[in-house]
Coordinates of C-alpha atoms in Angstrom, one line a residue:
X1 CA 10.4 7.3 -36.7
X2 CA 7.2 7.3 -34.6
X3 CA 5.9 4.8 -32.0
X4 CA 3.0 2.8 -31.0
X5 CA 2.8 1.7 -27.4
X6 CA -0.1 -0.2 -26.7
X7 CA -0.8 -0.3 -22.9
X8 CA -0.8 2.6 -20.5
X9 CA 0.2 1.4 -17.4
X10 CA 3.5 1.4 -15.8
X11 CA 5.9 -0.9 -18.5
X12 CA 4.3 1.3 -21.2
X13 CA 4.7 4.7 -19.3
X14 CA 8.1 4.1 -18.3
X15 CA 8.8 3.3 -22.7
X16 CA 7.4 6.4 -22.8
X17 CA 9.5 8.6 -20.4
X18 CA 12.8 6.4 -21.5
X19 CA 12.1 7.5 -25.1
X20 CA 12.0 11.0 -24.2
X21 CA 15.1 10.8 -21.6
X22 CA 17.3 9.7 -24.1
X23 CA 15.9 12.7 -26.8
X24 CA 14.2 10.8 -29.2
X25 CA 11.6 13.7 -29.8
X26 CA 9.2 11.8 -32.4
X27 CA 5.7 10.7 -32.5
X28 CA 4.6 8.6 -30.0
X29 CA 1.0 7.1 -29.5
X30 CA 0.0 5.7 -26.3
X31 CA -3.2 3.2 -26.2
X32 CA -4.8 2.1 -23.1
X33 CA -7.8 -0.6 -22.0
X34 CA -8.7 1.5 -19.1
X35 CA -10.0 5.6 -19.3
X36 CA -7.8 6.0 -16.2
X37 CA -4.2 7.9 -16.6
X38 CA -1.3 5.6 -15.8
X39 CA -1.1 5.0 -12.0
X40 CA 1.0 2.7 -10.0
X41 CA -0.4 -0.9 -9.4
X42 CA 1.7 -1.5 -6.5
X43 CA 0.2 0.7 -3.3
X44 CA -3.5 -1.0 -4.7
X45 CA -3.1 -3.7 -1.9
X46 CA -1.3 -2.1 0.2
X47 CA -2.1 2.1 1.2
X48 CA -4.8 2.5 -1.2
X49 CA -7.0 0.3 0.7
X50 CA -7.2 2.7 3.6
X51 CA -8.0 5.6 1.8
X52 CA -7.8 7.2 -1.7
X53 CA -3.9 8.8 -2.4
X54 CA -2.6 9.7 -5.3
X55 CA -1.0 7.2 -8.0
X56 CA -0.3 9.0 -11.0
X57 CA 2.8 8.3 -12.9
X58 CA 3.4 11.5 -13.8
X59 CA 2.7 14.0 -17.2
X60 CA 1.8 13.3 -21.0
X61 CA 5.7 13.3 -21.9
X62 CA 4.3 14.9 -25.0
X63 CA 2.9 11.5 -26.2
X64 CA -0.9 11.2 -27.7
X65 CA -2.9 8.9 -25.1
X66 CA -5.9 7.0 -26.5
X67 CA -7.7 5.8 -23.6
X68 CA -10.5 3.8 -23.2
X69 CA -9.7 1.3 -26.5
X70 CA -8.9 -1.9 -26.5
X71 CA -6.7 -3.4 -28.7
X72 CA -8.2 -6.3 -31.0
X73 CA -5.4 -7.6 -33.6
X74 CA -2.6 -7.1 -34.9
X75 CA -1.9 -4.7 -38.5
X76 CA 0.1 -4.2 -41.1
X77 CA 0.5 -1.4 -42.7
X78 CA 2.7 0.6 -45.8
X79 CA 4.5 2.6 -43.2
X80 CA 4.7 -0.2 -40.5
X81 CA 3.3 -2.4 -37.9
X82 CA 0.1 -1.3 -36.4
X83 CA -2.4 -2.2 -33.7
X84 CA -6.4 -2.8 -34.4
X85 CA -8.8 -0.8 -32.1
X86 CA -12.5 -1.8 -30.8
X87 CA -13.5 1.1 -32.1
X88 CA -12.8 0.4 -35.8
X89 CA -9.3 2.3 -36.4
X90 CA -6.1 1.0 -37.2
X91 CA -2.8 2.7 -35.2
X92 CA 0.6 2.5 -36.9
X93 CA 4.4 3.2 -36.4
X94 CA 7.6 2.3 -37.0
X95 CA 7.7 0.5 -34.1
X96 CA 5.3 -1.3 -32.1
X97 CA 5.7 -1.6 -28.3
X98 CA 3.0 -4.7 -26.3
X99 CA 2.6 -3.9 -22.8
X100 CA -0.6 -5.0 -22.5
X101 CA -0.3 -6.3 -19.1
X102 CA -2.0 -8.8 -16.8
X103 CA -5.6 -10.1 -15.7
X104 CA -6.6 -11.6 -12.5
X105 CA -7.1 -15.0 -12.3
X106 CA -10.4 -16.0 -11.0
X107 CA -12.4 -19.0 -9.9
X108 CA -15.8 -21.2 -11.1
X109 CA -19.0 -19.5 -10.0
X110 CA -17.0 -16.6 -8.7
X111 CA -18.6 -14.4 -11.8
X112 CA -21.7 -12.6 -11.1
X113 CA -21.3 -13.1 -7.5
X114 CA -21.4 -10.0 -5.1
X115 CA -18.5 -9.7 -3.0
X116 CA -16.0 -12.3 -4.7
X117 CA -13.2 -9.4 -5.7
X118 CA -10.4 -9.9 -7.8
X119 CA -7.2 -7.2 -7.4
X120 CA -5.9 -5.6 -10.9
X121 CA -7.0 -2.3 -11.2
X122 CA -7.5 1.1 -9.3
X123 CA -11.4 0.5 -9.6
X124 CA -11.0 -3.2 -8.3
X125 CA -9.2 -1.9 -5.0
X126 CA -12.1 0.8 -4.7
X127 CA -14.8 -2.3 -4.4
X128 CA -12.2 -4.1 -2.4
X129 CA -11.7 -1.4 0.2
X130 CA -15.9 -0.8 0.3
X131 CA -16.1 -4.2 0.8
X132 CA -13.5 -4.3 3.7
X133 CA -15.3 -1.3 5.4
X134 CA -18.3 -3.3 6.6
X135 CA -17.2 -7.0 6.5
X136 CA -16.7 -9.3 9.5
X137 CA -15.6 -12.3 7.5
X138 CA -13.2 -12.2 4.6
X139 CA -11.5 -14.8 2.9
X140 CA -8.4 -14.7 0.9
X141 CA -8.0 -17.0 -1.7
X142 CA -4.2 -17.3 -2.4
X143 CA -1.3 -16.7 -0.1
X144 CA 0.9 -15.3 -2.3
X145 CA 2.3 -11.6 -2.0
X146 CA -1.3 -9.8 -2.9
X147 CA -3.4 -11.7 -1.2
X148 CA -0.7 -11.6 1.9
X149 CA -0.9 -7.7 1.7
X150 CA -4.6 -7.8 1.4
X151 CA -4.9 -9.8 4.5
X152 CA -2.5 -7.5 6.8
X153 CA -4.9 -4.4 5.7
X154 CA -8.1 -6.0 6.1
X155 CA -6.8 -7.5 9.7
X156 CA -5.4 -3.9 10.4
X157 CA -8.9 -2.7 9.9
X158 CA -10.9 -5.5 12.2
X159 CA -11.9 -8.0 10.1
X160 CA -11.6 -11.6 10.9
X161 CA -9.4 -12.9 8.3
X162 CA -8.7 -16.7 6.6
X163 CA -6.3 -17.4 4.1
X164 CA -6.7 -20.5 1.7
X165 CA -3.8 -21.7 0.0
X166 CA -3.5 -25.4 -1.6
X167 CA -0.1 -25.4 -1.6
X168 CA 1.2 -26.6 2.1
X169 CA 4.2 -24.5 2.2
X170 CA 3.0 -20.9 0.8
X171 CA 5.6 -18.8 -0.5
X172 CA 8.2 -21.1 -0.9
X173 CA 8.1 -20.8 -4.6
X174 CA 9.2 -17.4 -4.2
X175 CA 11.5 -17.4 -0.7
X176 CA 12.1 -21.0 -0.9
X177 CA 10.6 -23.2 1.9
X178 CA 12.5 -21.5 4.9
X179 CA 12.4 -18.2 4.5
X180 CA 8.6 -18.3 2.9
X181 CA 7.3 -20.1 6.3
X182 CA 9.2 -17.2 7.8
X183 CA 6.3 -15.1 6.3
X184 CA 3.3 -17.1 6.3
X185 CA 4.1 -17.1 10.2
X186 CA 3.2 -13.2 10.4
X187 CA -0.2 -14.1 9.5
X188 CA -0.6 -16.2 12.4
X189 CA 1.1 -13.5 14.6
X190 CA -1.4 -11.1 13.7
X191 CA -4.8 -13.4 14.8
X192 CA -4.8 -13.7 11.0
X193 CA -6.0 -18.1 9.7
X194 CA -3.9 -19.7 7.6
X195 CA -5.5 -22.7 5.9
X196 CA -3.1 -24.7 3.6
X197 CA -3.3 -27.8 1.8
X198 CA -6.6 -27.3 0.7
X199 CA -8.8 -25.7 -2.3
X200 CA -11.6 -23.9 -2.8
X201 CA -14.8 -26.2 -4.7
X202 CA -17.3 -23.4 -4.4
X203 CA -19.3 -20.3 -2.9
X204 CA -22.6 -20.2 -0.7
X205 CA -24.9 -17.5 -1.1
X206 CA -27.9 -16.0 -4.1
X207 CA -26.8 -12.5 -5.1
X208 CA -23.9 -12.1 -2.6
X209 CA -21.0 -14.6 -1.4
X210 CA -22.0 -15.7 2.2
X211 CA -19.3 -18.6 2.7
X212 CA -16.9 -20.5 0.8
X213 CA -16.7 -24.6 0.7
X214 CA -13.2 -26.5 0.5
X215 CA -11.9 -29.5 -0.2
X216 CA -12.2 -31.0 3.2
X217 CA -15.5 -29.9 3.7
X218 CA -15.3 -27.1 5.8
X219 CA -17.5 -23.9 5.5
X220 CA -15.8 -20.4 6.1
X221 CA -18.0 -17.6 6.4
X222 CA -17.1 -14.6 4.2
X223 CA -19.1 -11.1 3.7
X224 CA -16.0 -10.6 1.3
X225 CA -13.9 -13.0 -0.7
X226 CA -10.8 -11.8 -2.5
X227 CA -9.3 -14.0 -4.9
X228 CA -5.2 -13.8 -5.8
X229 CA -4.3 -16.2 -7.6
X230 CA -1.8 -15.1 -10.0
X231 CA -2.4 -13.2 -13.4
X232 CA -2.6 -14.2 -16.9
X233 CA -1.2 -12.4 -19.6
X234 CA -3.0 -10.2 -21.8
X235 CA -2.1 -11.5 -25.3
X236 CA -5.6 -13.2 -26.8
X237 CA -6.4 -10.1 -28.7
X238 CA -3.3 -10.8 -31.0
X239 CA -3.0 -14.4 -31.5
X240 CA -3.9 -14.5 -35.1
X241 CA -0.9 -12.8 -35.6
X242 CA 2.2 -14.1 -36.6
X243 CA 3.9 -13.4 -33.2
X244 CA 5.2 -16.3 -31.1
X245 CA 2.9 -16.7 -27.8
X246 CA 3.7 -18.7 -25.6
X247 CA 2.4 -17.5 -21.6
X248 CA 3.2 -14.2 -22.8
X249 CA 4.7 -12.4 -26.2
X250 CA 8.1 -14.4 -26.6
X251 CA 10.9 -12.3 -27.4
X252 CA 14.7 -12.0 -26.9
X253 CA 16.5 -10.3 -24.3
X254 CA 16.5 -6.9 -26.1
X255 CA 11.9 -7.4 -25.6
X256 CA 12.0 -8.1 -29.7
X257 CA 9.3 -10.3 -30.6
X258 CA 10.2 -12.6 -33.8
X259 CA 7.8 -9.8 -35.7
X260 CA 10.7 -6.9 -37.2
X261 CA 9.3 -3.6 -35.5
X262 CA 7.5 -5.4 -32.6
X263 CA 8.8 -5.5 -28.8
X264 CA 6.8 -6.4 -25.9
X265 CA 7.5 -5.9 -22.3
X266 CA 6.1 -5.6 -18.6
X267 CA 3.6 -8.1 -17.4
X268 CA 2.6 -9.1 -20.8
X269 CA 6.2 -10.6 -22.0
X270 CA 8.0 -13.7 -21.5
X271 CA 11.8 -12.8 -22.4
X272 CA 15.0 -14.2 -22.5
X273 CA 17.3 -13.7 -19.5
X274 CA 21.0 -14.3 -20.0
X275 CA 21.0 -14.8 -16.3
X276 CA 18.6 -17.8 -15.9
X277 CA 19.8 -19.3 -19.4
X278 CA 16.1 -19.5 -20.6
X279 CA 12.8 -17.3 -21.1
X280 CA 11.0 -15.6 -18.1
X281 CA 7.9 -13.8 -17.9
X282 CA 7.8 -11.3 -14.3
X283 CA 5.1 -9.2 -12.8
X284 CA 7.1 -7.1 -10.2
X285 CA 7.1 -3.7 -10.9
X286 CA 11.0 -3.6 -11.2
X287 CA 10.7 -5.7 -14.1
X288 CA 8.7 -3.3 -16.0
X289 CA 11.0 -0.5 -16.0
X290 CA 13.9 -2.7 -16.4
X291 CA 12.3 -3.9 -19.9
X292 CA 10.8 -0.2 -20.7
X293 CA 14.8 0.6 -20.3
X294 CA 15.7 -2.0 -22.4
X295 CA 12.9 -1.4 -25.4
X296 CA 13.7 2.1 -25.5
X297 CA 17.5 1.4 -26.2
X298 CA 16.9 -1.0 -28.7
X299 CA 14.6 1.4 -30.5
X300 CA 17.0 4.3 -31.1
X301 CA 19.6 1.9 -31.8
X302 CA 21.9 2.3 -28.5
X303 CA 23.6 -0.3 -27.0
X304 CA 21.5 -2.9 -24.8
X305 CA 20.9 -1.1 -21.6
X306 CA 22.0 -2.9 -18.6
X307 CA 19.1 -5.2 -17.1
X308 CA 19.5 -5.3 -13.3
X309 CA 18.3 -8.6 -11.3
X310 CA 14.6 -9.2 -10.2
X311 CA 13.6 -6.9 -7.2
X312 CA 10.7 -6.5 -5.2
X313 CA 9.0 -5.6 -2.0
X314 CA 6.6 -6.1 -0.1
X315 CA 4.6 -4.6 3.2
X316 CA 2.7 -6.6 5.9
X317 CA 1.9 -6.1 9.0
X318 CA 3.8 -3.3 9.3
X319 CA 7.1 -5.0 8.3
X320 CA 9.5 -4.8 4.9
X321 CA 9.9 -7.5 3.0
X322 CA 12.6 -7.2 0.0
X323 CA 14.1 -9.6 -2.0
X324 CA 16.7 -9.7 -5.3
X325 CA 18.4 -11.7 -7.4
X326 CA 18.0 -15.2 -9.0
X327 CA 17.1 -17.9 -6.6
X328 CA 16.8 -21.4 -7.7
X329 CA 15.7 -24.9 -6.0
X330 CA 18.9 -25.9 -3.9
X331 CA 20.5 -22.9 -3.3
X332 CA 22.2 -22.7 0.3
X333 CA 20.1 -20.5 2.8
X334 CA 22.6 -18.0 5.3
X335 CA 21.2 -15.8 8.2
X336 CA 24.4 -12.7 7.8
X337 CA 21.9 -10.8 10.2
X338 CA 19.4 -11.8 13.3
X339 CA 17.4 -15.0 12.1
X340 CA 14.0 -16.0 11.9
X341 CA 13.3 -15.3 15.6
X342 CA 14.3 -11.9 15.5
X343 CA 12.5 -8.5 14.5
X344 CA 14.6 -8.2 11.7
X345 CA 16.6 -10.3 9.5
X346 CA 18.9 -10.9 6.5
X347 CA 19.9 -13.7 4.6
X348 CA 21.3 -14.6 1.4
X349 CA 21.1 -17.4 -1.1
X350 CA 24.7 -19.0 -1.8
X351 CA 25.0 -21.4 -5.1
X352 CA 29.0 -23.0 -5.6
X353 CA 29.6 -20.1 -2.7
X354 CA 28.5 -17.6 -4.4
X355 CA 25.5 -15.3 -3.2
X356 CA 23.4 -14.9 -5.8
X357 CA 20.1 -13.6 -3.9
X358 CA 19.5 -12.0 -1.1
X359 CA 16.2 -11.6 1.4
X360 CA 15.2 -9.0 4.3
X361 CA 12.5 -8.2 6.9
X362 CA 12.6 -4.7 8.2
X363 CA 16.6 -4.4 7.4
X364 CA 16.8 -1.6 4.1
X365 CA 20.7 -1.1 4.8
X366 CA 22.1 -4.1 4.5
X367 CA 19.9 -5.3 2.0
X368 CA 20.8 -2.7 -0.3
X369 CA 24.5 -3.1 0.4
X370 CA 24.1 -7.1 -0.6
X371 CA 21.9 -6.1 -3.5
X372 CA 24.5 -3.7 -4.9
X373 CA 27.3 -6.5 -4.4
X374 CA 24.7 -9.5 -6.3
X375 CA 24.4 -7.0 -9.2
X376 CA 27.9 -6.2 -9.4
X377 CA 28.5 -10.5 -10.1
X378 CA 26.3 -11.6 -13.2
X379 CA 28.7 -14.1 -13.4
X380 CA 28.1 -15.8 -10.3
X381 CA 24.0 -15.6 -11.1
X382 CA 24.6 -17.6 -13.7
X383 CA 26.6 -20.7 -12.5
X384 CA 24.4 -23.5 -13.2

């Protein structure tokens, strides 16, 4: 039995690694659109902007790697499902795993204008690093985790930074309004201006950006602009296939698509989550590795792997922000250590009196203790 993986980043690499760890020794082929071997993406908005660090995920795991080739369609072959590549070839196997990730959203007028960047790849990060090394004024569009991390790095380099965010409560959708505001306050504490409730209407400059115009009419000087407004799953290449596509490749809880033998994992997948009782697409590192374990188990015919709760972290202004669990609007927030005024703090999200998620700043030990408790109580997480 052979396996073909479309996507050579974290999810695809993790799938191959998990197959090997389960004793799978048959042929595995991995196709990647980038020319770079698999690398870790979270440091791209953090440490990597200060200088090159080793991001490689590991060795070749005994797989055949086809890099620098993009998928253009799903193919049906005599041996099983396959993928058509832009070089005119088709690669097929008994199982096909889609791990094509996502691409950064951009704004009208940004394409082709020098000095305006998005961050998704190692080449993007190198371009942003070079821009920040000479910039005096940087505008970050989007106050999410990626935008906040880049703003933090830019500020430490001595750049004057302004963040523009359409929402009036940055990160409220991630952490809720109370803890979202706590994270947003970090910007002001480090000299970064946060403009909320406004949007970008255009960019000024000839070949290179010189300023950003906002909906309130104001102009922000900018030597560098980084757009961090989310990502779009890479699914269009398979739009003519029988796969169900709706904000990602739709799968069941075992990462199986509607087409037998085809799985989807990582940023491009919208999997059913028992804890939520709904399909959900997540772009977090932990989700990519968890879904790789699930799909690997399904491919080799083992019982479904345990899927941990959502977990992610962010480093900003020298602070470590961590979150785990499944938060819903209306969950009560209770501080169990510290409070918004203290250097470190930990808070629980509670539903019907039970902990369903945990948040912490600079308190890894207590965070880990409650994260483990929450993961042992899946029933509480699923409570409406």
